[in-house]
Short mmCIF file of C-alpha atoms and ligand atoms in Angstrom, two decimals:
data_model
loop_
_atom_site.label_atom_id
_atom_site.label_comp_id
_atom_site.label_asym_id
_atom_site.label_seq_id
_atom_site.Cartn_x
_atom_site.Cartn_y
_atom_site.Cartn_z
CA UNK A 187 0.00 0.00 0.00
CA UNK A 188 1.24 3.39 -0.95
CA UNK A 189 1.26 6.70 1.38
CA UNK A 190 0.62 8.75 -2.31
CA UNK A 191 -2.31 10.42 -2.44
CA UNK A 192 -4.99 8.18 -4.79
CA UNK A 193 -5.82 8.77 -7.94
CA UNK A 194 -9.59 8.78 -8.95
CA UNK A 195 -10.79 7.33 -12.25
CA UNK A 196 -12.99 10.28 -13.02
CA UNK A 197 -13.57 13.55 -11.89
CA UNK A 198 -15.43 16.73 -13.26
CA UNK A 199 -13.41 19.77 -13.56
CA UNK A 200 -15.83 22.42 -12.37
CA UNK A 201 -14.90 26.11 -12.82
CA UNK A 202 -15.69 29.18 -10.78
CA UNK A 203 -18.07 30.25 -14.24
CA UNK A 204 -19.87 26.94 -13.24
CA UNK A 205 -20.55 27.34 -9.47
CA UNK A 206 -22.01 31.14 -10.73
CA UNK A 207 -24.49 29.68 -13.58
CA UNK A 208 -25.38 27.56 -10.75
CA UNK A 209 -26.12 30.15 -8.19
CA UNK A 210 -27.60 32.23 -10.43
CA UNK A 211 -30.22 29.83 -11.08
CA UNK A 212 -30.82 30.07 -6.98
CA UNK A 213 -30.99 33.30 -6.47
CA UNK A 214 -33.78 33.80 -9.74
CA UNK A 215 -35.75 31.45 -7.95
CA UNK A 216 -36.92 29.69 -11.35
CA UNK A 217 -35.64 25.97 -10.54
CA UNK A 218 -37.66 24.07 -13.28
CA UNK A 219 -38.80 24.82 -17.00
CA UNK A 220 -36.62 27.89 -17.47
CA UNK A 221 -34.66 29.96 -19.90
CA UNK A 222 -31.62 27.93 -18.61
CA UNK A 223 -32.93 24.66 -20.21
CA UNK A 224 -33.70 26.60 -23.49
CA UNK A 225 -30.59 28.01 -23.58
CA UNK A 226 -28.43 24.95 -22.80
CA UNK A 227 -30.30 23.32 -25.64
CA UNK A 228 -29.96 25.71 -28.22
CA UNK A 229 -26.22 25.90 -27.44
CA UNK A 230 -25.97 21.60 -27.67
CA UNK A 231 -27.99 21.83 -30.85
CA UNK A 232 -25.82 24.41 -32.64
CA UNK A 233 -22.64 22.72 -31.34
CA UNK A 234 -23.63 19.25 -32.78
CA UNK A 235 -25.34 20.79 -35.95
CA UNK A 236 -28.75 19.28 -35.69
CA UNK A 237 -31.99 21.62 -36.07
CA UNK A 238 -33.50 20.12 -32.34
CA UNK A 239 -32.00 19.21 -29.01
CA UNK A 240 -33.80 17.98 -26.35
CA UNK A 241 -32.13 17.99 -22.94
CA UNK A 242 -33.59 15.27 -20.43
CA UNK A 243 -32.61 13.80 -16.99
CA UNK A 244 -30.16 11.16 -18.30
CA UNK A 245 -28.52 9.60 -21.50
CA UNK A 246 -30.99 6.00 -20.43
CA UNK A 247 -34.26 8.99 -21.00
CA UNK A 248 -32.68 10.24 -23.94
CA UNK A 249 -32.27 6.70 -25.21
CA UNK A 250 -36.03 5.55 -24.55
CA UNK A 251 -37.61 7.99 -25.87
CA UNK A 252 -36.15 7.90 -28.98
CA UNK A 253 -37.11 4.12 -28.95
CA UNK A 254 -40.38 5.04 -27.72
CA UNK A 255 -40.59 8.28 -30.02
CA UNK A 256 -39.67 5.68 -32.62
CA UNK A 257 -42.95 3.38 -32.14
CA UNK A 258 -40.63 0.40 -31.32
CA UNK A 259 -42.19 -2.49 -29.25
CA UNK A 260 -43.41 -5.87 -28.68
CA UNK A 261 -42.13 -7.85 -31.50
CA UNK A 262 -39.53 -5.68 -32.91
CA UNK A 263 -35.90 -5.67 -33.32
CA UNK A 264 -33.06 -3.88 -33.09
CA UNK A 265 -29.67 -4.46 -34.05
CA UNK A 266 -27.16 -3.58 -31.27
CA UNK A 267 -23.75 -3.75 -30.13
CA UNK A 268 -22.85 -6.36 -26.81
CA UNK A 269 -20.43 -4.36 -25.72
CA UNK A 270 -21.33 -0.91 -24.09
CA UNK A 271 -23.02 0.54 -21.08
CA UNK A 272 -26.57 -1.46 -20.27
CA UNK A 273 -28.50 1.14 -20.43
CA UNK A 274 -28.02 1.36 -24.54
CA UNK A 275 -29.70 -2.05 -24.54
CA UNK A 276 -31.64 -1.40 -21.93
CA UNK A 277 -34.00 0.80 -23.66
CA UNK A 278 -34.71 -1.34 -25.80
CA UNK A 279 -35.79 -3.89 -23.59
CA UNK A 280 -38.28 -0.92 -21.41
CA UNK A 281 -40.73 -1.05 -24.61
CA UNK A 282 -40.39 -5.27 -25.00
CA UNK A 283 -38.82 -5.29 -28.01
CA UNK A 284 -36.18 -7.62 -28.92
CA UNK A 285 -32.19 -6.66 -28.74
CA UNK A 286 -30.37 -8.47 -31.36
CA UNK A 287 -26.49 -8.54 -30.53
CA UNK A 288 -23.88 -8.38 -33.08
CA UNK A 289 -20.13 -8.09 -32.11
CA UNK A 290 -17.49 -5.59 -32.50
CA UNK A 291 -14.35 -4.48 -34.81
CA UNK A 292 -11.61 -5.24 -32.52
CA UNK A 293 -9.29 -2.49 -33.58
CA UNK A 294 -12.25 0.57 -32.54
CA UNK A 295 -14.44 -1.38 -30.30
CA UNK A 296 -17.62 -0.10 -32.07
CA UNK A 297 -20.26 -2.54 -34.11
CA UNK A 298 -19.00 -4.35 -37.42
CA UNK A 299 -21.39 -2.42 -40.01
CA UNK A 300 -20.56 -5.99 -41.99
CA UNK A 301 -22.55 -8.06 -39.17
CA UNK A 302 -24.89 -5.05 -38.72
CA UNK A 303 -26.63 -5.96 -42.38
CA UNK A 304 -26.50 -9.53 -41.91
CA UNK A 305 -28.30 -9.18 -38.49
CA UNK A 306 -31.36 -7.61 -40.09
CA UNK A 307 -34.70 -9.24 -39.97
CA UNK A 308 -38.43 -8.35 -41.40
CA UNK A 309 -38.66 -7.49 -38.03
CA UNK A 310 -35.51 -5.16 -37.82
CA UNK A 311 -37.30 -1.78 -37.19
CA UNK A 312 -33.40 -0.07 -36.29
CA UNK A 313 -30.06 0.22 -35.66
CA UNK A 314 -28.31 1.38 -32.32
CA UNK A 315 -25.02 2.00 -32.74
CA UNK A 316 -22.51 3.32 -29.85
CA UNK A 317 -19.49 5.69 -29.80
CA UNK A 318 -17.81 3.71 -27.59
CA UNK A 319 -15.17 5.36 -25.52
CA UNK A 320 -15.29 8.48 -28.05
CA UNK A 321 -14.26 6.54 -31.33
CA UNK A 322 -17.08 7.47 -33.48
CA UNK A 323 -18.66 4.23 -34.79
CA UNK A 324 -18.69 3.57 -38.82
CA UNK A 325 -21.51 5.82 -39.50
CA UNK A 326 -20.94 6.46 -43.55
CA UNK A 327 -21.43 2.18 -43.17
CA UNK A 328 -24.57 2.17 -41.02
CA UNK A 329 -25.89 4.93 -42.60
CA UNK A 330 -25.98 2.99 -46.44
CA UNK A 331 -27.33 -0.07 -44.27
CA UNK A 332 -30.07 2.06 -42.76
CA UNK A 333 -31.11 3.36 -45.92
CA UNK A 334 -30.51 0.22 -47.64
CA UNK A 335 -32.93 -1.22 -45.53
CA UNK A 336 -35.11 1.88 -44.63
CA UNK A 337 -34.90 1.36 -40.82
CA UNK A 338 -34.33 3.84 -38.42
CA UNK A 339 -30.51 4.67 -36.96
CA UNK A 340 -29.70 5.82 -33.16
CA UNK A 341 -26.42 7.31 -32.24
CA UNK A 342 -26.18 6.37 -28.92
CA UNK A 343 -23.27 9.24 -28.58
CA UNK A 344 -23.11 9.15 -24.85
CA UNK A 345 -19.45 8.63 -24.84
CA UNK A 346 -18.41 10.98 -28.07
CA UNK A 347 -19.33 14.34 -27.20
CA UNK A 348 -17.22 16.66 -29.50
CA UNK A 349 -16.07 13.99 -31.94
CA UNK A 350 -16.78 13.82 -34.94
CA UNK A 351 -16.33 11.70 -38.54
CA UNK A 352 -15.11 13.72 -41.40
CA UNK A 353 -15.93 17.05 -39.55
CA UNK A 354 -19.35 15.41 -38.89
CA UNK A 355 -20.03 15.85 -35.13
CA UNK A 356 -20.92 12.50 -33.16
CA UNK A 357 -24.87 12.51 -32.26
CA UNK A 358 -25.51 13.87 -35.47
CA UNK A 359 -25.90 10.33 -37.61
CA UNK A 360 -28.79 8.68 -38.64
CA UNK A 361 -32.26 9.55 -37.32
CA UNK A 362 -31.40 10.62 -33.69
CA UNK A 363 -28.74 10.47 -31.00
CA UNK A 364 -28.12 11.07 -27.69
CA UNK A 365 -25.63 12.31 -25.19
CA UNK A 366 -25.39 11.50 -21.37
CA UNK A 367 -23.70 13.78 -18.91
CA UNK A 368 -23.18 12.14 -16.20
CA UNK A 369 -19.83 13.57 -13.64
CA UNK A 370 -17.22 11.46 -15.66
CA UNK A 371 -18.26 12.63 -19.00
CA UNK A 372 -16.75 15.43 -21.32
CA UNK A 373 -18.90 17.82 -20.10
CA UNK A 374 -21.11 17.48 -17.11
CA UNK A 375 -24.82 18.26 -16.17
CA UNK A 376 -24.91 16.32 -12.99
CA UNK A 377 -27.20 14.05 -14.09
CA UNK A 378 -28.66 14.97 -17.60
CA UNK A 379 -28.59 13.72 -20.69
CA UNK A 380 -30.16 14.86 -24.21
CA UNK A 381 -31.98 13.73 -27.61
CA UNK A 382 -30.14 15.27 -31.01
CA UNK A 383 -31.94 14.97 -34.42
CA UNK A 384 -32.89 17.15 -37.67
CA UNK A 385 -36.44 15.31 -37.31
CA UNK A 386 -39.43 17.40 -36.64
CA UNK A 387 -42.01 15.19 -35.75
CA UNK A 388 -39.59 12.87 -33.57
CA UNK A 389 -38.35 15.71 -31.67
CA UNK A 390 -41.53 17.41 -31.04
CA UNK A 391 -42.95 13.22 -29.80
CA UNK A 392 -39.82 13.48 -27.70
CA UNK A 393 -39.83 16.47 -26.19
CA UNK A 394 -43.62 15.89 -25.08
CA UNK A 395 -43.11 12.91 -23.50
CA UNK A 396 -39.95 13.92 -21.42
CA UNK A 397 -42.74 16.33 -20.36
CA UNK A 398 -45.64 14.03 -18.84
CA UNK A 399 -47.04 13.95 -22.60
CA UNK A 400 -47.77 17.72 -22.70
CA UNK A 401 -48.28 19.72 -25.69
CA UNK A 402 -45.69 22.33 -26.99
CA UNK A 403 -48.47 24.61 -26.60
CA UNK A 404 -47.65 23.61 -22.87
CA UNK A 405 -51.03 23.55 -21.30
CA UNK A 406 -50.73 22.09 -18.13
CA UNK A 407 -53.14 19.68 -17.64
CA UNK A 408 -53.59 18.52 -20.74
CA UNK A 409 -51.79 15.44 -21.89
CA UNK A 410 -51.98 14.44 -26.04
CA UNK A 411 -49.93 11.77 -25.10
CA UNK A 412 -48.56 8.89 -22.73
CA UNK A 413 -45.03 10.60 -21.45
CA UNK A 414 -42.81 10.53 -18.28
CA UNK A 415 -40.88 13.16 -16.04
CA UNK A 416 -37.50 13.10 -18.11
CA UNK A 417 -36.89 17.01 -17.57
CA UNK A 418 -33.82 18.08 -16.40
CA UNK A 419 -34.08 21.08 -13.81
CA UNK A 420 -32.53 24.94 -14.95
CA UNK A 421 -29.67 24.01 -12.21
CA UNK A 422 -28.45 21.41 -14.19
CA UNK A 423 -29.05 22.99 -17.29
CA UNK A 424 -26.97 26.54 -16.29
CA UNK A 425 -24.15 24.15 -15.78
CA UNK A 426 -24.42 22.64 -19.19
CA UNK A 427 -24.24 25.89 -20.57
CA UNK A 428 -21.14 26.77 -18.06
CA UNK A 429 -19.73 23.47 -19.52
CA UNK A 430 -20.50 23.60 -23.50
CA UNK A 431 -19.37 27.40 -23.60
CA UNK A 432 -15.89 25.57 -23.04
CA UNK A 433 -16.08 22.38 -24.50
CA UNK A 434 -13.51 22.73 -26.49
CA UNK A 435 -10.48 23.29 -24.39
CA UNK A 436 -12.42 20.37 -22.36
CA UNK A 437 -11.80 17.93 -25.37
CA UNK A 438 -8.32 19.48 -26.04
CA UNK A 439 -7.00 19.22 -22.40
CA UNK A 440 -8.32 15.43 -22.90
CA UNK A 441 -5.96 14.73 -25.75
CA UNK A 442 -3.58 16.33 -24.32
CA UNK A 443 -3.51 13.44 -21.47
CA UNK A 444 -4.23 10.49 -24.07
CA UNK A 445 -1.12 11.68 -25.65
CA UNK A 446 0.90 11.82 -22.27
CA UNK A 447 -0.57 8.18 -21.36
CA UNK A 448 0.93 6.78 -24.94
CA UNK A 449 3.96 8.50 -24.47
CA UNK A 450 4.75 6.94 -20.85
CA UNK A 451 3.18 3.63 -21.73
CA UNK A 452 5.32 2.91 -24.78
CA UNK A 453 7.09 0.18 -25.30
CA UNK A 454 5.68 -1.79 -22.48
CA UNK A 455 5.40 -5.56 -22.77
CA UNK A 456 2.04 -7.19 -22.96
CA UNK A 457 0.39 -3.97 -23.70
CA UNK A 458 -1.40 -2.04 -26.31
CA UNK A 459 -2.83 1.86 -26.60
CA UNK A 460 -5.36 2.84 -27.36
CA UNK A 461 -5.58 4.69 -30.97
CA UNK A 462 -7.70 7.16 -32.76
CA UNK A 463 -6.77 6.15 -36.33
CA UNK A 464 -9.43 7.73 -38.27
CA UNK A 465 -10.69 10.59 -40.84
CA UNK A 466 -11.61 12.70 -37.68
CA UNK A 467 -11.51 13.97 -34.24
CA UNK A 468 -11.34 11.81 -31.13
CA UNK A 469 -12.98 13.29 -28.42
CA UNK A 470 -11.48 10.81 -25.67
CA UNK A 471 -14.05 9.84 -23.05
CA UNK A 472 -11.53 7.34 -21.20
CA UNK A 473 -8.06 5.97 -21.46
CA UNK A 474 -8.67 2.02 -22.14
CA UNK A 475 -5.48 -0.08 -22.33
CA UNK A 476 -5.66 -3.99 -23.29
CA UNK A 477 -3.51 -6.39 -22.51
CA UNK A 478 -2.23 -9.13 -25.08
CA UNK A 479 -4.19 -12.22 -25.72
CA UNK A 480 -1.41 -14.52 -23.25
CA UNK A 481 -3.31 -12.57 -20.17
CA UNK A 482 -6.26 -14.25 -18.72
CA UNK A 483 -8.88 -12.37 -17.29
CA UNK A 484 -7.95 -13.16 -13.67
CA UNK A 485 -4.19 -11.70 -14.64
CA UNK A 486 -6.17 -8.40 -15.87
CA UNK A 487 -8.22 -8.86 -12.67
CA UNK A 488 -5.00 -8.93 -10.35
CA UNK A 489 -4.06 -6.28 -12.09
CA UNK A 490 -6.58 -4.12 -11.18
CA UNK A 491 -6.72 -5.12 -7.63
CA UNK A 492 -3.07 -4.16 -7.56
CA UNK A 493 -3.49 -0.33 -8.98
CA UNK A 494 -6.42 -0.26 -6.77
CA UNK A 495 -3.73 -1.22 -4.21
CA UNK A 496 -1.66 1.24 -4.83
CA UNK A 497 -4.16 4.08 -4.85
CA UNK A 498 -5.17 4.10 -8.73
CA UNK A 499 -8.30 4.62 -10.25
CA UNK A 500 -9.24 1.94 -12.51
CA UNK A 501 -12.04 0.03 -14.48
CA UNK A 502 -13.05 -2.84 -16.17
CA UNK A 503 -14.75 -1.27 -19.30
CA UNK A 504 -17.20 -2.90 -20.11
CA UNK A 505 -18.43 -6.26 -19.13
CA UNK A 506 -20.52 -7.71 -22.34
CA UNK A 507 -23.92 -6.83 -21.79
CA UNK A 508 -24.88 -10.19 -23.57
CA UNK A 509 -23.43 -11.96 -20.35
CA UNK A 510 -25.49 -9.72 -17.46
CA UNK A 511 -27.26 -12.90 -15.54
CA UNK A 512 -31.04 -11.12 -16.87
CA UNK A 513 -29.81 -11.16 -20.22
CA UNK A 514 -28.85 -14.70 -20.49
CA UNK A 515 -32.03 -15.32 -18.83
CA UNK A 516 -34.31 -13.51 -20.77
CA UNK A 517 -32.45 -13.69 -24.14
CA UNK A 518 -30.43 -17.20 -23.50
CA UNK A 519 -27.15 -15.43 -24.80
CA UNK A 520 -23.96 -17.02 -23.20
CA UNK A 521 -20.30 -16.89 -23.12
CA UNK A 522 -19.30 -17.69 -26.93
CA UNK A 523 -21.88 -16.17 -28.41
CA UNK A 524 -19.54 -12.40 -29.20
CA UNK A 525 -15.91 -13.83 -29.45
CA UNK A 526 -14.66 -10.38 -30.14
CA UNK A 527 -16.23 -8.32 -27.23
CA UNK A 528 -15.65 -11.10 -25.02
CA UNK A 529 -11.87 -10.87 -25.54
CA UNK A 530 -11.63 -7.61 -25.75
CA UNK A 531 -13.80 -7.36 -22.55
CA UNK A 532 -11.51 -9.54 -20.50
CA UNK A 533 -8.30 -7.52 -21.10
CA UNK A 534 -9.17 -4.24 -21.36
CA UNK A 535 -8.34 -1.70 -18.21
CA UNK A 536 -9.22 1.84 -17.73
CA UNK A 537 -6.92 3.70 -16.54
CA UNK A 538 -7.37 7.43 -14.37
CA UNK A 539 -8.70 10.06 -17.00
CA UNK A 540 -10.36 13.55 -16.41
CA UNK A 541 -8.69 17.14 -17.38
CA UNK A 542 -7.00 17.68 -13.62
CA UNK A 543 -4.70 14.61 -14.49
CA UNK A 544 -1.00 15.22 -13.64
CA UNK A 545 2.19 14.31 -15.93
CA UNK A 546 3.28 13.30 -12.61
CA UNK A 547 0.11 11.42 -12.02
CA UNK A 548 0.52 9.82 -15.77
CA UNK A 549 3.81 8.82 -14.86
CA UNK A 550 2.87 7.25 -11.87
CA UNK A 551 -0.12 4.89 -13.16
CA UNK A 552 2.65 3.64 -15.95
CA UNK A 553 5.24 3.25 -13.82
CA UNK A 554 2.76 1.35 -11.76
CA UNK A 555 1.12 -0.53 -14.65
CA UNK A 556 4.66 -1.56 -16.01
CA UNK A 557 5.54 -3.41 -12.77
CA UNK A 558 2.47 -5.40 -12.32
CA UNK A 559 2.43 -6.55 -15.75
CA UNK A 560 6.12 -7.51 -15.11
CA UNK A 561 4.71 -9.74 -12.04
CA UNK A 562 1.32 -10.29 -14.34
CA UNK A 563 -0.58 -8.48 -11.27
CA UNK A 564 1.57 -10.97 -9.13
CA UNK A 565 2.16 -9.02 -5.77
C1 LIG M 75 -22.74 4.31 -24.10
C2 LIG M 75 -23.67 4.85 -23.06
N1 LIG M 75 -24.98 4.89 -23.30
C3 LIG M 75 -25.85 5.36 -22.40
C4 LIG M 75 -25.43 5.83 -21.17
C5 LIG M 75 -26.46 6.27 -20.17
O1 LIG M 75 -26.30 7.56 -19.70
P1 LIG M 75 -26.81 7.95 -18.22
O2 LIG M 75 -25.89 7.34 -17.24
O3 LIG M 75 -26.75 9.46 -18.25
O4 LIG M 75 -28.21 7.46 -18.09
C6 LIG M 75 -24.07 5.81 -20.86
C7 LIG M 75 -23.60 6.29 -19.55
O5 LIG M 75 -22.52 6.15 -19.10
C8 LIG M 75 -23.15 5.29 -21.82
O6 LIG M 75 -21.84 5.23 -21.56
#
C-alpha cells in the first residue's frame, strides 16, 4: 500500500463560471422549466449541428424515448452492439422489443457495419449504434445499411461528445442520437442527458413525453400523449451551458492526457494503446489499455486489484452486456456467443482520466502498470 495520495478514475473539472451559472439559477428562484434549459439546448444543438435538441434527466431517458418516439415495441428488433453501457440495450428492452447482438471491430471497439446488415430481420425496425469510448462508430457504413434497408438509426453518442467523422459531429448520424452527462463525461450536467436529431415530428414526440405527454403549446393539464418526467431542472441545465461554452479546451485538455498516457506507456510488454486512427476527431471519453491475448482475465483482474492497491483509479470497461445474468435469462445469450467483445472485454483496463490529471500522475499509473504486468498483477 502506498502513502501517495490516490488517484480517482474520473472527476469533473468544475470552474468558478460553473458554481455562478449555478447560483444564479438560486438566487432567480426559477428551478424548473426555465430559460436555462432553453438556452443549454440551443447551445448543444448548434454545437452538434442538428436543427433540435432535447435535454432530459439522463442519456438511459434520452435513449427511450427515442425508442419510444420511434414506435418500437413488442415484437420488434433492433440491431445492437454487446459491448457498451446497459443502459443502450436497456432501452430497448423498457418497450419489450427484442435486442439483437452483433459483435465488435476489434481495432475501434464499435459494431461491425458488416454483421450489422446480416443481423437484419423483417422485423428489424433499427439500428443502435454506440461511440464507444469516443471513437465514433462507422456511420458512412450504417448509414448505407439504414437506408438500404429503410430502418431507423440511433447514435447512442453518450461517450463521443465533441467527436466527430469527417468534420461530422458525433450525435448527429442517422435519425437521432443522444448524449449523457453524467460527472465522468466530457462535459457534465450532474445528471442529464439529451436527444439530437434534424427530425421534426420525432423531436416534437420526444420532447412531449420527457414532459408528462404535454403539448408544446404547454397547457398544463392537458396530456396528447402517454409521457414521463425526463426534464432536467434549470440548475443542471446553467451548468451545461457553463460546460458547452468551453467544450472545447475540455476535449483538447483530454488529448492532451491520451497523448501523455501513450507517451509513458510505450514500449511496455504485454500492452497495447489505445488509438484514434481515423478521418476525424477523437474526443477521448476514457483511457482504455488492453492487454495481449497470453493474459487471462484473472491476470487483468490482479491487475486491477493491484493499482487499486496502490491508490489508482481503474475500471473494467465494459463487461458484455450479452453476459449480465437477466440477459442470459431472458435472451439465452452465453459466453461464446460475441468472441470479439468477449476478448476484448476480458483484457481491457481503464486507466485514471479527467482534465486535472498530472504528468506526474501519468507517470505514476505507468510506472505502476509496467511493474504489475512484469509480475502479471503478481504481488
Ligand atoms: C454508451 C452509453 N450509453 C448510455 C449511457 C447512459 O447515460 P446515463 O448514465 O446518463 O443514463 C451511458 C452512460 O454512461 C453510456 O456510456
Amino acid at each position: 500500500m502506498t502513502s501517495q495520495e490516490s488517484i480517482p478514475l474520473a472527476q469533473s473539472e468544475l470552474t468558478q463560471a460553473d458554481r455562478e451559472a449555478v447560483c444564479q439559477v438560486l438566487d432567480s428562484g426559477r428551478l424548473a422549466l426555465g430559460p436555462q434549459i432553453l438556452q443549454f439546448e440551443e447551445d448543444l444543438a448548434s454545437y452538434v449541428g442538428v436543427r433540435h435538441a432535447i435535454a432530459v434527466s439522463s442519456g438511459t431517458s434520452a435513449l427511450h424515448l427515442i425508442i419510444r418516439a420511434l414506435g418500437i415495441g413488442e415484437g420488434d428488433e433492433v440491431v445492437t452492439t454487446p459491448f457498451s453501457f446497459i443502459a443502450s440495450t436497456n432501452c430497448i428492452l423498457f418497450e419489450r422489443a427484442r435486442p439483437v447482438f452483433v459483435d465488435i471491430d476489434p481495432k475501434t471497439y464499435c459494431i461491425d457495419p458488416a454483421q450489422v446488415e446480416a443481423a437484419i430481420t423483417q422485423r428489424t425496425k433499427a439500428i443502435l449504434a454506440v461511440d464507444v469510448f469516443g471513437y465514433p462508430a462507422d456511420w458512412h457504413a450504417l448509414e448505407a445499411i439504414s437506408e438500404r434497408h429503410k430502418i431507423a438509426l440511433i447514435d447512442d453518442s453518450a461517450e463521443a461528445l465533441g467527436s466527430d467523422l469527417g468534420g461530422q459531429r458525433c450525435g448527429s448520424f442517422g435519425t437521432a442520437g443522444i448524449f449523457g452527462f453524467y460527472p465522468n463525461k466530457q462535459i457534465t450536467t450532474g445528471e442529464g442527458g439529451a436527444i439530437v436529431t434534424d427530425d421534426d415530428d420525432l423531436s416534437e414526440a420526444c420532447r412531449s413525453m420527457t414532459n408528462q405527454g404535454r403539448s408544446a403549446r404547454n397547457q398544463w393539464l392537458q396530456h396528447v400523449r402517454m409521457g414521463f418526467n425526463y426534464r432536467i431542472d434549470e440548475m443542471s441545465a446553467a451548468l451545461g451551458c457553463s460546460q458547452l461554452a468551453r467544450v472545447e479546451q475540455i476535449v483538447e485538455a483530454r488529448a492532451r492526457i491520451a497523448s501523455s498516457y501513450h507517451e509513458a506507456l510505450e514500449g511496455i510488454d504485454g500492452l497495447s494503446r489505445p488509438t484514434a486512427a481515423f478521418d476525424g476527431r477523437m474526443s477521448w471519453f476514457v483511457y482504455v489499455v488492453r492487454l495481449e491475448p497470453s493474459f487471462k482475465r484473472e491476470d487483468r483482474d490482479k491487475i486491477l486489484d493491484g493499482l487499486r492497491a496502490a491508490g489508482i483509479g481503474c475500471g473494467d470497461y465494459f463487461q458484455p452486456i450479452h453476459l449480465q445474468p437477466y440477459m442470459q435469462e431472458q435472451l439465452g445469450t452465453k459466453r461464446g456467443d460475441f468472441p470479439v467483445t468477449e476478448a476484448v472485454s476480458d483484457r481491457t483496463i481503464a486507466l485514471p482520466f479527467f482534465v486535472g490529471l498530472t504528468d506526474g500522475d501519468v507517470k505514476r499509473v505507468a510506472e505502476t502498470l509496467r511493474a504489475l504486468l512484469v509480475s502479471r498483477g503478481v504481488s
